[in-house]
Amino acid sequence: MTDRRNLVLGLMAGMSGLAALSQAAEAQATVSDSEAQAAIDSFPEAVFSGDPAKVDQVLAPEFQLLRSDGKSNDKVSYPGALPKHKERPATSELKVTGHGSVLVTIYSIKTDQTIGGQPVQSISPRLSVFRKEGDRWLISAHANFAQIG
């Protein structure tokens, strides 16, 4: 009886493990790399334009930005504090997780920009969180780890 009970418990544990792995794989697969790249590109493209109205279109109402120097912005203040770019930013080393309407991205970005008149480290890691609203990905949170100055 004990062997049978252990076999049943083992099978149940194995099935639970398979279900958890299946859910994890599904969570990873809900957003393609190309869709994630398009979401990421929409943010620096809007910022590169220098047009606060274009930037406003990609920001979620709950948007928060944190810079390496500890300064932060929200949706209201960020369009008035845009960095100045000399060339279009380029992203690389994309890592994506997502599920349903949430997309979390880690990537490196190469920029030639200034923030508040200070030069910014040219290649640096970023963390951006997006949420889908209709057919668009809006950026909810962004961490910029580039050294300023």
mmCIF file of N, CA and C in Angstrom:
data_model
loop_
_atom_site.group_PDB
_atom_site.id
_atom_site.type_symbol
_atom_site.label_atom_id
_atom_site.label_comp_id
_atom_site.label_asym_id
_atom_site.label_seq_id
_atom_site.Cartn_x
_atom_site.Cartn_y
_atom_site.Cartn_z
ATOM 1 N N MET A 1 0.821 -1.199 0.000
ATOM 2 C CA MET A 1 0.000 0.000 0.000
ATOM 3 C C MET A 1 0.865 1.264 0.000
ATOM 4 N N THR A 2 1.947 1.252 0.789
ATOM 5 C CA THR A 2 2.824 2.407 0.865
ATOM 6 C C THR A 2 3.497 2.667 -0.472
ATOM 7 N N ASP A 3 3.934 1.599 -1.179
ATOM 8 C CA ASP A 3 4.569 1.781 -2.484
ATOM 9 C C ASP A 3 3.590 2.391 -3.484
ATOM 10 N N ARG A 4 2.358 1.924 -3.434
ATOM 11 C CA ARG A 4 1.334 2.445 -4.352
ATOM 12 C C ARG A 4 1.060 3.926 -4.066
ATOM 13 N N ARG A 5 0.974 4.246 -2.765
ATOM 14 C CA ARG A 5 0.730 5.636 -2.380
ATOM 15 C C ARG A 5 1.893 6.514 -2.827
ATOM 16 N N ASN A 6 3.130 6.067 -2.641
ATOM 17 C CA ASN A 6 4.314 6.821 -3.074
ATOM 18 C C ASN A 6 4.326 6.992 -4.585
ATOM 19 N N LEU A 7 3.914 5.954 -5.326
ATOM 20 C CA LEU A 7 3.851 6.041 -6.775
ATOM 21 C C LEU A 7 2.845 7.100 -7.204
ATOM 22 N N VAL A 8 1.675 7.098 -6.581
ATOM 23 C CA VAL A 8 0.637 8.074 -6.907
ATOM 24 C C VAL A 8 1.115 9.485 -6.566
ATOM 25 N N LEU A 9 1.716 9.654 -5.386
ATOM 26 C CA LEU A 9 2.221 10.974 -4.999
ATOM 27 C C LEU A 9 3.325 11.432 -5.945
ATOM 28 N N GLY A 10 4.193 10.512 -6.342
ATOM 29 C CA GLY A 10 5.259 10.843 -7.280
ATOM 30 C C GLY A 10 4.713 11.280 -8.627
ATOM 31 N N LEU A 11 3.702 10.570 -9.112
ATOM 32 C CA LEU A 11 3.068 10.929 -10.385
ATOM 33 C C LEU A 11 2.394 12.304 -10.292
ATOM 34 N N MET A 12 1.739 12.555 -9.168
ATOM 35 C CA MET A 12 1.081 13.852 -8.990
ATOM 36 C C MET A 12 2.109 14.982 -8.956
ATOM 37 N N ALA A 13 3.216 14.758 -8.257
ATOM 38 C CA ALA A 13 4.262 15.777 -8.197
ATOM 39 C C ALA A 13 4.861 16.009 -9.586
ATOM 40 N N GLY A 14 5.077 14.930 -10.315
ATOM 41 C CA GLY A 14 5.620 15.050 -11.671
ATOM 42 C C GLY A 14 4.685 15.811 -12.585
ATOM 43 N N MET A 15 3.400 15.516 -12.505
ATOM 44 C CA MET A 15 2.412 16.218 -13.334
ATOM 45 C C MET A 15 2.354 17.701 -12.969
ATOM 46 N N SER A 16 2.446 18.010 -11.665
ATOM 47 C CA SER A 16 2.450 19.410 -11.238
ATOM 48 C C SER A 16 3.669 20.126 -11.794
ATOM 49 N N GLY A 17 4.805 19.458 -11.761
ATOM 50 C CA GLY A 17 6.028 20.049 -12.304
ATOM 51 C C GLY A 17 5.910 20.311 -13.788
ATOM 52 N N LEU A 18 5.350 19.352 -14.523
ATOM 53 C CA LEU A 18 5.153 19.544 -15.965
ATOM 54 C C LEU A 18 4.208 20.705 -16.243
ATOM 55 N N ALA A 19 3.156 20.816 -15.454
ATOM 56 C CA ALA A 19 2.207 21.921 -15.639
ATOM 57 C C ALA A 19 2.890 23.260 -15.398
ATOM 58 N N ALA A 20 3.724 23.336 -14.348
ATOM 59 C CA ALA A 20 4.442 24.586 -14.059
ATOM 60 C C ALA A 20 5.405 24.927 -15.188
ATOM 61 N N LEU A 21 6.135 23.937 -15.700
ATOM 62 C CA LEU A 21 7.044 24.188 -16.816
ATOM 63 C C LEU A 21 6.287 24.637 -18.053
ATOM 64 N N SER A 22 5.141 24.025 -18.295
ATOM 65 C CA SER A 22 4.327 24.398 -19.445
ATOM 66 C C SER A 22 3.852 25.844 -19.320
ATOM 67 N N GLN A 23 3.419 26.240 -18.117
ATOM 68 C CA GLN A 23 2.976 27.618 -17.910
ATOM 69 C C GLN A 23 4.134 28.591 -18.090
ATOM 70 N N ALA A 24 5.321 28.238 -17.607
ATOM 71 C CA ALA A 24 6.491 29.109 -17.771
ATOM 72 C C ALA A 24 6.838 29.263 -19.238
ATOM 73 N N ALA A 25 6.793 28.169 -19.998
ATOM 74 C CA ALA A 25 7.092 28.239 -21.428
ATOM 75 C C ALA A 25 6.051 29.087 -22.146
ATOM 76 N N GLU A 26 4.785 28.936 -21.759
ATOM 77 C CA GLU A 26 3.723 29.733 -22.373
ATOM 78 C C GLU A 26 3.924 31.216 -22.077
ATOM 79 N N ALA A 27 4.333 31.548 -20.837
ATOM 80 C CA ALA A 27 4.561 32.942 -20.473
ATOM 81 C C ALA A 27 5.677 33.532 -21.322
ATOM 82 N N GLN A 28 6.723 32.762 -21.583
ATOM 83 C CA GLN A 28 7.823 33.247 -22.405
ATOM 84 C C GLN A 28 7.393 33.412 -23.857
ATOM 85 N N ALA A 29 6.480 32.590 -24.324
ATOM 86 C CA ALA A 29 6.140 32.544 -25.737
ATOM 87 C C ALA A 29 5.032 33.511 -26.140
ATOM 88 N N THR A 30 4.429 34.229 -25.199
ATOM 89 C CA THR A 30 3.297 35.073 -25.560
ATOM 90 C C THR A 30 3.704 36.312 -26.344
ATOM 91 N N VAL A 31 4.963 36.716 -26.275
ATOM 92 C CA VAL A 31 5.436 37.890 -26.996
ATOM 93 C C VAL A 31 6.663 37.486 -27.810
ATOM 94 N N SER A 32 6.599 37.708 -29.111
ATOM 95 C CA SER A 32 7.733 37.349 -29.969
ATOM 96 C C SER A 32 8.850 38.376 -29.815
ATOM 97 N N ASP A 33 10.065 37.963 -30.160
ATOM 98 C CA ASP A 33 11.196 38.889 -30.112
ATOM 99 C C ASP A 33 10.970 40.093 -31.024
ATOM 100 N N SER A 34 10.365 39.863 -32.191
ATOM 101 C CA SER A 34 10.141 40.981 -33.111
ATOM 102 C C SER A 34 9.112 41.961 -32.548
ATOM 103 N N GLU A 35 8.091 41.444 -31.868
ATOM 104 C CA GLU A 35 7.098 42.321 -31.256
ATOM 105 C C GLU A 35 7.731 43.100 -30.098
ATOM 106 N N ALA A 36 8.588 42.424 -29.325
ATOM 107 C CA ALA A 36 9.288 43.096 -28.229
ATOM 108 C C ALA A 36 10.218 44.172 -28.774
ATOM 109 N N GLN A 37 10.944 43.854 -29.844
ATOM 110 C CA GLN A 37 11.857 44.840 -30.436
ATOM 111 C C GLN A 37 11.079 46.059 -30.935
ATOM 112 N N ALA A 38 9.913 45.829 -31.530
ATOM 113 C CA ALA A 38 9.087 46.946 -32.007
ATOM 114 C C ALA A 38 8.622 47.818 -30.837
ATOM 115 N N ALA A 39 8.269 47.178 -29.720
ATOM 116 C CA ALA A 39 7.857 47.944 -28.537
ATOM 117 C C ALA A 39 9.018 48.790 -28.028
ATOM 118 N N ILE A 40 10.194 48.166 -27.918
ATOM 119 C CA ILE A 40 11.373 48.890 -27.442
ATOM 120 C C ILE A 40 11.704 50.049 -28.386
ATOM 121 N N ASP A 41 11.710 49.789 -29.684
ATOM 122 C CA ASP A 41 12.079 50.817 -30.663
ATOM 123 C C ASP A 41 11.134 52.017 -30.641
ATOM 124 N N SER A 42 9.866 51.787 -30.305
ATOM 125 C CA SER A 42 8.907 52.890 -30.312
ATOM 126 C C SER A 42 9.286 53.977 -29.310
ATOM 127 N N PHE A 43 9.874 53.588 -28.187
ATOM 128 C CA PHE A 43 10.227 54.571 -27.157
ATOM 129 C C PHE A 43 11.412 55.445 -27.586
ATOM 130 N N PRO A 44 12.597 54.870 -27.920
ATOM 131 C CA PRO A 44 13.690 55.757 -28.335
ATOM 132 C C PRO A 44 13.399 56.533 -29.618
ATOM 133 N N GLU A 45 12.589 55.954 -30.521
ATOM 134 C CA GLU A 45 12.224 56.689 -31.743
ATOM 135 C C GLU A 45 11.447 57.951 -31.393
ATOM 136 N N ALA A 46 10.500 57.810 -30.481
ATOM 137 C CA ALA A 46 9.711 58.980 -30.067
ATOM 138 C C ALA A 46 10.605 59.999 -29.375
ATOM 139 N N VAL A 47 11.497 59.523 -28.489
ATOM 140 C CA VAL A 47 12.397 60.434 -27.785
ATOM 141 C C VAL A 47 13.350 61.107 -28.772
ATOM 142 N N PHE A 48 13.882 60.335 -29.732
ATOM 143 C CA PHE A 48 14.803 60.874 -30.731
ATOM 144 C C PHE A 48 14.148 61.999 -31.532
ATOM 145 N N SER A 49 12.846 61.895 -31.769
ATOM 146 C CA SER A 49 12.142 62.931 -32.533
ATOM 147 C C SER A 49 12.201 64.283 -31.838
ATOM 148 N N GLY A 50 12.322 64.271 -30.508
ATOM 149 C CA GLY A 50 12.332 65.522 -29.753
ATOM 150 C C GLY A 50 10.961 66.153 -29.623
ATOM 151 N N ASP A 51 9.940 65.475 -30.129
ATOM 152 C CA ASP A 51 8.571 66.003 -30.127
ATOM 153 C C ASP A 51 7.824 65.479 -28.896
ATOM 154 N N PRO A 52 7.532 66.337 -27.919
ATOM 155 C CA PRO A 52 6.834 65.883 -26.718
ATOM 156 C C PRO A 52 5.499 65.184 -27.005
ATOM 157 N N ALA A 53 4.807 65.594 -28.057
ATOM 158 C CA ALA A 53 3.525 64.958 -28.398
ATOM 159 C C ALA A 53 3.743 63.504 -28.833
ATOM 160 N N LYS A 54 4.809 63.228 -29.599
ATOM 161 C CA LYS A 54 5.114 61.852 -30.004
ATOM 162 C C LYS A 54 5.510 61.011 -28.799
ATOM 163 N N VAL A 55 6.264 61.599 -27.899
ATOM 164 C CA VAL A 55 6.672 60.874 -26.688
ATOM 165 C C VAL A 55 5.448 60.545 -25.852
ATOM 166 N N ASP A 56 4.552 61.505 -25.707
ATOM 167 C CA ASP A 56 3.333 61.293 -24.926
ATOM 168 C C ASP A 56 2.519 60.106 -25.446
ATOM 169 N N GLN A 57 2.555 59.858 -26.753
ATOM 170 C CA GLN A 57 1.774 58.774 -27.358
ATOM 171 C C GLN A 57 2.272 57.381 -26.974
ATOM 172 N N VAL A 58 3.536 57.249 -26.560
ATOM 173 C CA VAL A 58 4.071 55.922 -26.210
ATOM 174 C C VAL A 58 4.155 55.715 -24.702
ATOM 175 N N LEU A 59 3.833 56.739 -23.914
ATOM 176 C CA LEU A 59 3.895 56.626 -22.461
ATOM 177 C C LEU A 59 2.558 56.190 -21.882
ATOM 178 N N ALA A 60 2.586 55.174 -21.018
ATOM 179 C CA ALA A 60 1.384 54.769 -20.286
ATOM 180 C C ALA A 60 1.102 55.819 -19.210
ATOM 181 N N PRO A 61 -0.150 55.945 -18.773
ATOM 182 C CA PRO A 61 -0.462 56.931 -17.734
ATOM 183 C C PRO A 61 0.367 56.752 -16.458
ATOM 184 N N GLU A 62 0.731 55.517 -16.143
ATOM 185 C CA GLU A 62 1.489 55.224 -14.924
ATOM 186 C C GLU A 62 3.007 55.323 -15.111
ATOM 187 N N PHE A 63 3.468 55.812 -16.246
ATOM 188 C CA PHE A 63 4.890 55.846 -16.596
ATOM 189 C C PHE A 63 5.755 56.459 -15.495
ATOM 190 N N GLN A 64 6.888 55.790 -15.239
ATOM 191 C CA GLN A 64 7.930 56.294 -14.341
ATOM 192 C C GLN A 64 9.278 56.023 -14.989
ATOM 193 N N LEU A 65 10.211 56.954 -14.880
ATOM 194 C CA LEU A 65 11.576 56.799 -15.389
ATOM 195 C C LEU A 65 12.531 57.099 -14.244
ATOM 196 N N LEU A 66 13.581 56.272 -14.139
ATOM 197 C CA LEU A 66 14.615 56.498 -13.131
ATOM 198 C C LEU A 66 15.968 56.472 -13.811
ATOM 199 N N ARG A 67 16.768 57.498 -13.562
ATOM 200 C CA ARG A 67 18.105 57.597 -14.141
ATOM 201 C C ARG A 67 19.155 57.164 -13.110
ATOM 202 N N SER A 68 20.369 56.912 -13.604
ATOM 203 C CA SER A 68 21.454 56.450 -12.733
ATOM 204 C C SER A 68 21.837 57.480 -11.671
ATOM 205 N N ASP A 69 21.537 58.747 -11.913
ATOM 206 C CA ASP A 69 21.866 59.782 -10.926
ATOM 207 C C ASP A 69 20.757 59.968 -9.893
ATOM 208 N N GLY A 70 19.726 59.116 -9.964
ATOM 209 C CA GLY A 70 18.636 59.164 -8.991
ATOM 210 C C GLY A 70 17.490 60.083 -9.383
ATOM 211 N N LYS A 71 17.639 60.843 -10.453
ATOM 212 C CA LYS A 71 16.557 61.719 -10.896
ATOM 213 C C LYS A 71 15.475 60.884 -11.569
ATOM 214 N N SER A 72 14.248 61.343 -11.439
ATOM 215 C CA SER A 72 13.135 60.594 -12.008
ATOM 216 C C SER A 72 12.146 61.526 -12.680
ATOM 217 N N ASN A 73 11.310 60.947 -13.522
ATOM 218 C CA ASN A 73 10.231 61.664 -14.191
ATOM 219 C C ASN A 73 9.014 60.772 -14.248
ATOM 220 N N ASP A 74 7.864 61.402 -14.393
ATOM 221 C CA ASP A 74 6.635 60.672 -14.649
ATOM 222 C C ASP A 74 6.089 61.118 -16.003
ATOM 223 N N LYS A 75 4.899 60.660 -16.350
ATOM 224 C CA LYS A 75 4.339 60.973 -17.666
ATOM 225 C C LYS A 75 4.184 62.480 -17.880
ATOM 226 N N VAL A 76 3.866 63.206 -16.838
ATOM 227 C CA VAL A 76 3.658 64.644 -16.971
ATOM 228 C C VAL A 76 4.979 65.381 -17.154
ATOM 229 N N SER A 77 6.004 65.024 -16.392
ATOM 230 C CA SER A 77 7.256 65.783 -16.425
ATOM 231 C C SER A 77 8.241 65.324 -17.501
ATOM 232 N N TYR A 78 8.167 64.060 -17.924
ATOM 233 C CA TYR A 78 9.182 63.545 -18.846
ATOM 234 C C TYR A 78 9.232 64.265 -20.194
ATOM 235 N N PRO A 79 8.107 64.540 -20.862
ATOM 236 C CA PRO A 79 8.205 65.217 -22.166
ATOM 237 C C PRO A 79 8.930 66.568 -22.109
ATOM 238 N N GLY A 80 8.965 67.212 -20.962
ATOM 239 C CA GLY A 80 9.686 68.466 -20.818
ATOM 240 C C GLY A 80 11.152 68.293 -20.441
ATOM 241 N N ALA A 81 11.583 67.035 -20.226
ATOM 242 C CA ALA A 81 12.962 66.759 -19.803
ATOM 243 C C ALA A 81 13.643 65.775 -20.747
ATOM 244 N N LEU A 82 13.280 65.820 -22.019
ATOM 245 C CA LEU A 82 13.813 64.852 -22.983
ATOM 246 C C LEU A 82 15.308 65.021 -23.201
ATOM 247 N N PRO A 83 16.033 63.904 -23.328
ATOM 248 C CA PRO A 83 17.449 64.007 -23.680
ATOM 249 C C PRO A 83 17.588 64.493 -25.121
ATOM 250 N N LYS A 84 18.737 65.051 -25.427
ATOM 251 C CA LYS A 84 19.043 65.500 -26.791
ATOM 252 C C LYS A 84 19.934 64.449 -27.446
ATOM 253 N N HIS A 85 19.514 63.953 -28.609
ATOM 254 C CA HIS A 85 20.262 62.912 -29.330
ATOM 255 C C HIS A 85 20.960 63.499 -30.547
ATOM 256 N N LYS A 86 22.186 63.026 -30.808
ATOM 257 C CA LYS A 86 22.908 63.409 -32.018
ATOM 258 C C LYS A 86 22.713 62.380 -33.117
ATOM 259 N N GLU A 87 22.380 61.135 -32.735
ATOM 260 C CA GLU A 87 22.127 60.071 -33.712
ATOM 261 C C GLU A 87 21.084 59.125 -33.143
ATOM 262 N N ARG A 88 20.467 58.338 -34.027
ATOM 263 C CA ARG A 88 19.445 57.391 -33.591
ATOM 264 C C ARG A 88 20.055 56.335 -32.678
ATOM 265 N N PRO A 89 19.410 56.049 -31.554
ATOM 266 C CA PRO A 89 19.902 54.991 -30.670
ATOM 267 C C PRO A 89 19.768 53.616 -31.328
ATOM 268 N N ALA A 90 20.669 52.704 -30.978
ATOM 269 C CA ALA A 90 20.622 51.329 -31.472
ATOM 270 C C ALA A 90 20.631 50.378 -30.280
ATOM 271 N N THR A 91 19.727 49.394 -30.288
ATOM 272 C CA THR A 91 19.636 48.441 -29.182
ATOM 273 C C THR A 91 20.269 47.111 -29.559
ATOM 274 N N SER A 92 20.705 46.380 -28.540
ATOM 275 C CA SER A 92 21.273 45.046 -28.730
ATOM 276 C C SER A 92 21.088 44.250 -27.438
ATOM 277 N N GLU A 93 21.451 42.976 -27.476
ATOM 278 C CA GLU A 93 21.416 42.087 -26.310
ATOM 279 C C GLU A 93 20.029 42.035 -25.650
ATOM 280 N N LEU A 94 19.011 41.947 -26.459
ATOM 281 C CA LEU A 94 17.632 41.943 -25.980
ATOM 282 C C LEU A 94 17.310 40.673 -25.199
ATOM 283 N N LYS A 95 16.735 40.852 -24.006
ATOM 284 C CA LYS A 95 16.198 39.751 -23.200
ATOM 285 C C LYS A 95 14.768 40.129 -22.871
ATOM 286 N N VAL A 96 13.851 39.208 -23.122
ATOM 287 C CA VAL A 96 12.429 39.512 -22.999
ATOM 288 C C VAL A 96 11.724 38.459 -22.162
ATOM 289 N N THR A 97 10.876 38.907 -21.263
ATOM 290 C CA THR A 97 9.898 38.033 -20.623
ATOM 291 C C THR A 97 8.564 38.753 -20.731
ATOM 292 N N GLY A 98 7.533 37.997 -20.804
ATOM 293 C CA GLY A 98 6.227 38.621 -20.914
ATOM 294 C C GLY A 98 5.130 37.612 -20.755
ATOM 295 N N HIS A 99 3.980 38.120 -20.417
ATOM 296 C CA HIS A 99 2.804 37.279 -20.312
ATOM 297 C C HIS A 99 1.586 38.162 -20.512
ATOM 298 N N GLY A 100 0.736 37.735 -21.408
ATOM 299 C CA GLY A 100 -0.473 38.512 -21.654
ATOM 300 C C GLY A 100 -0.153 39.918 -22.097
ATOM 301 N N SER A 101 -0.573 40.889 -21.306
ATOM 302 C CA SER A 101 -0.416 42.289 -21.698
ATOM 303 C C SER A 101 0.783 42.971 -21.053
ATOM 304 N N VAL A 102 1.709 42.189 -20.476
ATOM 305 C CA VAL A 102 2.888 42.772 -19.835
ATOM 306 C C VAL A 102 4.153 42.262 -20.513
ATOM 307 N N LEU A 103 5.087 43.163 -20.757
ATOM 308 C CA LEU A 103 6.349 42.851 -21.419
ATOM 309 C C LEU A 103 7.479 43.504 -20.622
ATOM 310 N N VAL A 104 8.451 42.692 -20.190
ATOM 311 C CA VAL A 104 9.602 43.198 -19.448
ATOM 312 C C VAL A 104 10.831 42.969 -20.321
ATOM 313 N N THR A 105 11.603 44.023 -20.558
ATOM 314 C CA THR A 105 12.750 43.931 -21.458
ATOM 315 C C THR A 105 14.012 44.457 -20.795
ATOM 316 N N ILE A 106 15.108 43.762 -21.063
ATOM 317 C CA ILE A 106 16.438 44.213 -20.667
ATOM 318 C C ILE A 106 17.248 44.264 -21.957
ATOM 319 N N TYR A 107 18.005 45.318 -22.155
ATOM 320 C CA TYR A 107 18.771 45.464 -23.386
ATOM 321 C C TYR A 107 19.888 46.476 -23.179
ATOM 322 N N SER A 108 20.813 46.496 -24.118
ATOM 323 C CA SER A 108 21.842 47.536 -24.148
ATOM 324 C C SER A 108 21.458 48.518 -25.239
ATOM 325 N N ILE A 109 21.822 49.757 -25.029
ATOM 326 C CA ILE A 109 21.531 50.770 -26.030
ATOM 327 C C ILE A 109 22.786 51.599 -26.276
ATOM 328 N N LYS A 110 23.001 51.913 -27.527
ATOM 329 C CA LYS A 110 24.113 52.781 -27.907
ATOM 330 C C LYS A 110 23.519 54.126 -28.306
ATOM 331 N N THR A 111 23.960 55.174 -27.613
ATOM 332 C CA THR A 111 23.422 56.507 -27.876
ATOM 333 C C THR A 111 24.539 57.538 -27.902
ATOM 334 N N ASP A 112 24.243 58.650 -28.488
ATOM 335 C CA ASP A 112 25.093 59.833 -28.419
ATOM 336 C C ASP A 112 24.147 60.944 -27.986
ATOM 337 N N GLN A 113 24.012 61.108 -26.673
ATOM 338 C CA GLN A 113 23.013 62.028 -26.160
ATOM 339 C C GLN A 113 23.533 62.821 -24.978
ATOM 340 N N THR A 114 22.789 63.872 -24.658
ATOM 341 C CA THR A 114 23.046 64.658 -23.463
ATOM 342 C C THR A 114 21.740 64.772 -22.686
ATOM 343 N N ILE A 115 21.882 64.798 -21.378
ATOM 344 C CA ILE A 115 20.732 64.982 -20.495
ATOM 345 C C ILE A 115 21.055 66.166 -19.599
ATOM 346 N N GLY A 116 20.223 67.182 -19.659
ATOM 347 C CA GLY A 116 20.474 68.390 -18.873
ATOM 348 C C GLY A 116 21.818 69.022 -19.197
ATOM 349 N N GLY A 117 22.236 68.924 -20.466
ATOM 350 C CA GLY A 117 23.497 69.493 -20.909
ATOM 351 C C GLY A 117 24.716 68.637 -20.587
ATOM 352 N N GLN A 118 24.529 67.502 -19.941
ATOM 353 C CA GLN A 118 25.620 66.610 -19.567
ATOM 354 C C GLN A 118 25.705 65.438 -20.543
ATOM 355 N N PRO A 119 26.928 65.039 -20.953
ATOM 356 C CA PRO A 119 27.046 63.867 -21.831
ATOM 357 C C PRO A 119 26.653 62.591 -21.092
ATOM 358 N N VAL A 120 26.151 61.630 -21.851
ATOM 359 C CA VAL A 120 25.696 60.357 -21.297
ATOM 360 C C VAL A 120 26.593 59.245 -21.818
ATOM 361 N N GLN A 121 26.911 58.294 -20.939
ATOM 362 C CA GLN A 121 27.691 57.112 -21.331
ATOM 363 C C GLN A 121 27.100 56.540 -22.617
ATOM 364 N N SER A 122 27.949 56.228 -23.602
ATOM 365 C CA SER A 122 27.447 55.875 -24.934
ATOM 366 C C SER A 122 26.780 54.506 -25.024
ATOM 367 N N ILE A 123 27.255 53.507 -24.305
ATOM 368 C CA ILE A 123 26.621 52.181 -24.320
ATOM 369 C C ILE A 123 26.284 51.813 -22.883
ATOM 370 N N SER A 124 25.012 51.484 -22.643
ATOM 371 C CA SER A 124 24.591 51.198 -21.275
ATOM 372 C C SER A 124 23.376 50.277 -21.254
ATOM 373 N N PRO A 125 23.171 49.601 -20.124
ATOM 374 C CA PRO A 125 21.997 48.731 -19.993
ATOM 375 C C PRO A 125 20.747 49.544 -19.662
ATOM 376 N N ARG A 126 19.627 48.999 -20.103
ATOM 377 C CA ARG A 126 18.321 49.608 -19.813
ATOM 378 C C ARG A 126 17.345 48.507 -19.410
ATOM 379 N N LEU A 127 16.339 48.892 -18.667
ATOM 380 C CA LEU A 127 15.242 48.013 -18.283
ATOM 381 C C LEU A 127 13.962 48.767 -18.588
ATOM 382 N N SER A 128 13.110 48.189 -19.427
ATOM 383 C CA SER A 128 11.849 48.838 -19.782
ATOM 384 C C SER A 128 10.704 47.853 -19.592
ATOM 385 N N VAL A 129 9.603 48.348 -19.048
ATOM 386 C CA VAL A 129 8.408 47.547 -18.842
ATOM 387 C C VAL A 129 7.294 48.179 -19.669
ATOM 388 N N PHE A 130 6.617 47.341 -20.447
ATOM 389 C CA PHE A 130 5.532 47.794 -21.312
ATOM 390 C C PHE A 130 4.252 47.067 -20.946
ATOM 391 N N ARG A 131 3.132 47.678 -21.281
ATOM 392 C CA ARG A 131 1.846 46.981 -21.197
ATOM 393 C C ARG A 131 1.076 47.279 -22.475
ATOM 394 N N LYS A 132 0.342 46.277 -22.885
ATOM 395 C CA LYS A 132 -0.390 46.404 -24.144
ATOM 396 C C LYS A 132 -1.745 47.043 -23.894
ATOM 397 N N GLU A 133 -2.042 48.028 -24.713
ATOM 398 C CA GLU A 133 -3.345 48.683 -24.670
ATOM 399 C C GLU A 133 -3.868 48.679 -26.099
ATOM 400 N N GLY A 134 -4.872 47.871 -26.347
ATOM 401 C CA GLY A 134 -5.349 47.689 -27.716
ATOM 402 C C GLY A 134 -4.291 46.968 -28.517
ATOM 403 N N ASP A 135 -3.824 47.580 -29.598
ATOM 404 C CA ASP A 135 -2.779 46.951 -30.415
ATOM 405 C C ASP A 135 -1.415 47.624 -30.217
ATOM 406 N N ARG A 136 -1.298 48.516 -29.216
ATOM 407 C CA ARG A 136 -0.045 49.240 -28.976
ATOM 408 C C ARG A 136 0.579 48.835 -27.639
ATOM 409 N N TRP A 137 1.919 48.819 -27.623
ATOM 410 C CA TRP A 137 2.663 48.629 -26.379
ATOM 411 C C TRP A 137 3.029 50.009 -25.845
ATOM 412 N N LEU A 138 2.569 50.322 -24.629
ATOM 413 C CA LEU A 138 2.908 51.579 -23.972
ATOM 414 C C LEU A 138 3.967 51.305 -22.912
ATOM 415 N N ILE A 139 4.911 52.209 -22.766
ATOM 416 C CA ILE A 139 5.958 52.016 -21.768
ATOM 417 C C ILE A 139 5.450 52.493 -20.404
ATOM 418 N N SER A 140 5.547 51.607 -19.420
ATOM 419 C CA SER A 140 5.091 51.903 -18.061
ATOM 420 C C SER A 140 6.235 52.336 -17.154
ATOM 421 N N ALA A 141 7.399 51.688 -17.328
ATOM 422 C CA ALA A 141 8.540 51.980 -16.463
ATOM 423 C C ALA A 141 9.826 51.843 -17.270
ATOM 424 N N HIS A 142 10.792 52.697 -16.954
ATOM 425 C CA HIS A 142 12.067 52.666 -17.664
ATOM 426 C C HIS A 142 13.186 53.023 -16.692
ATOM 427 N N ALA A 143 14.218 52.181 -16.662
ATOM 428 C CA ALA A 143 15.407 52.462 -15.849
ATOM 429 C C ALA A 143 16.578 52.640 -16.788
ATOM 430 N N ASN A 144 17.230 53.788 -16.691
ATOM 431 C CA ASN A 144 18.376 54.124 -17.537
ATOM 432 C C ASN A 144 19.622 54.084 -16.635
ATOM 433 N N PHE A 145 20.504 53.112 -16.876
ATOM 434 C CA PHE A 145 21.666 52.919 -16.022
ATOM 435 C C PHE A 145 22.922 53.637 -16.545
ATOM 436 N N ALA A 146 22.788 54.464 -17.572
ATOM 437 C CA ALA A 146 23.935 55.171 -18.140
ATOM 438 C C ALA A 146 24.448 56.234 -17.168
ATOM 439 N N GLN A 147 25.766 56.324 -17.075
ATOM 440 C CA GLN A 147 26.367 57.385 -16.265
ATOM 441 C C GLN A 147 26.167 58.721 -16.983
ATOM 442 N N ILE A 148 25.828 59.729 -16.208
ATOM 443 C CA ILE A 148 25.608 61.064 -16.754
ATOM 444 C C ILE A 148 26.738 61.964 -16.271
ATOM 445 N N GLY A 149 27.336 62.673 -17.227
ATOM 446 C CA GLY A 149 28.404 63.611 -16.886
ATOM 447 C C GLY A 149 29.794 63.051 -16.981
#
